[in-house]
Structures are given as structure tokens and as C-alpha cells.
Rosetta silent file (secondary structure, phi, psi, omega in degrees, C-alpha in Angstrom):
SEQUENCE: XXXXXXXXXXXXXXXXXXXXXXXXXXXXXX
SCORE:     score description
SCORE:     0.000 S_00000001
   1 L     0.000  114.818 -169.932   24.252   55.234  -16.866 S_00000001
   2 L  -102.617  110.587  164.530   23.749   56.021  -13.416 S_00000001
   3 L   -57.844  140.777 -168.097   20.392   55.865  -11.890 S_00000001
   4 H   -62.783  -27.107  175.097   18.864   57.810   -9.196 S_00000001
   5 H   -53.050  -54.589 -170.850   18.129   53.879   -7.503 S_00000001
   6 H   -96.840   14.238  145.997   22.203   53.201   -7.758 S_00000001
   7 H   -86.198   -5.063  163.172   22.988   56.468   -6.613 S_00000001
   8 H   -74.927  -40.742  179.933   21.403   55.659   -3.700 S_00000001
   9 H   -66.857  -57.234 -157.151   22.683   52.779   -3.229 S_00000001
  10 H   -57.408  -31.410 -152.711   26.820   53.990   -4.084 S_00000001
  11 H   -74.139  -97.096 -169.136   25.863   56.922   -1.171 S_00000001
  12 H    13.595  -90.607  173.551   24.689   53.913    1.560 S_00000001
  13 H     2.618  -82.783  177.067   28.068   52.547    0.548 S_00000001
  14 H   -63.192  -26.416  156.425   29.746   55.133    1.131 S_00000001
  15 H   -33.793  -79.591  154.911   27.951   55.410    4.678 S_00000001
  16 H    -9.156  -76.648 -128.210   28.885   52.082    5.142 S_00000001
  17 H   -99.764  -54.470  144.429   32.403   52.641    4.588 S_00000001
  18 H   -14.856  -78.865 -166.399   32.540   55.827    7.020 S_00000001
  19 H   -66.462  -38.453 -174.486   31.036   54.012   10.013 S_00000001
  20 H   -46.854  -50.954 -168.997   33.331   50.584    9.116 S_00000001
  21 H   -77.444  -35.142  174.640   36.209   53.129    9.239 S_00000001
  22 H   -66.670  -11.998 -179.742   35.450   55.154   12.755 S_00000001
  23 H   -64.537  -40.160  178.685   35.041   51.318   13.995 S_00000001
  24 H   -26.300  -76.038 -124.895   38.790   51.075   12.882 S_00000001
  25 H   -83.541  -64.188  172.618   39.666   54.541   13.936 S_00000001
  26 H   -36.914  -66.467 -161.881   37.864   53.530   17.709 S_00000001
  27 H   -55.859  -20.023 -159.753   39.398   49.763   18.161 S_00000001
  28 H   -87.690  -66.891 -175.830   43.200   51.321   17.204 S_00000001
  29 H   -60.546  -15.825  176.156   42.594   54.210   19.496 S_00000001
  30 L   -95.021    0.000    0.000   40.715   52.718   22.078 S_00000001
């Protein structure tokens, strides 16, 4: 049962997971 409180949370996450990966996507290319 998904709450609006943990769907909030899962999007942050996925935020999270975005900016972790352009750090990636900068340090390889850069």
C-alpha cells in the first residue's frame, strides 16, 4: 500500500539517483 508520505519519499530517491548519476556522467567525461 503505497502512501502519499512514501511516494514522496521513492520520488527524492529517484532525485537522488539522477544527480548521483550526472556526478558519474561529469567525473567520466570531465
Amino acid at each position: 500500500m503505497a502512501t502519499p508520505q512514501s511516494k514522496a519519499k521513492n520520488i527524492n530517491f529517484l532525485v537522488l539517483m539522477i544527480n548521483y548519476d550526472t556526478a558519474i556522467w561529469q567525473m567520466i567525461s570531465g
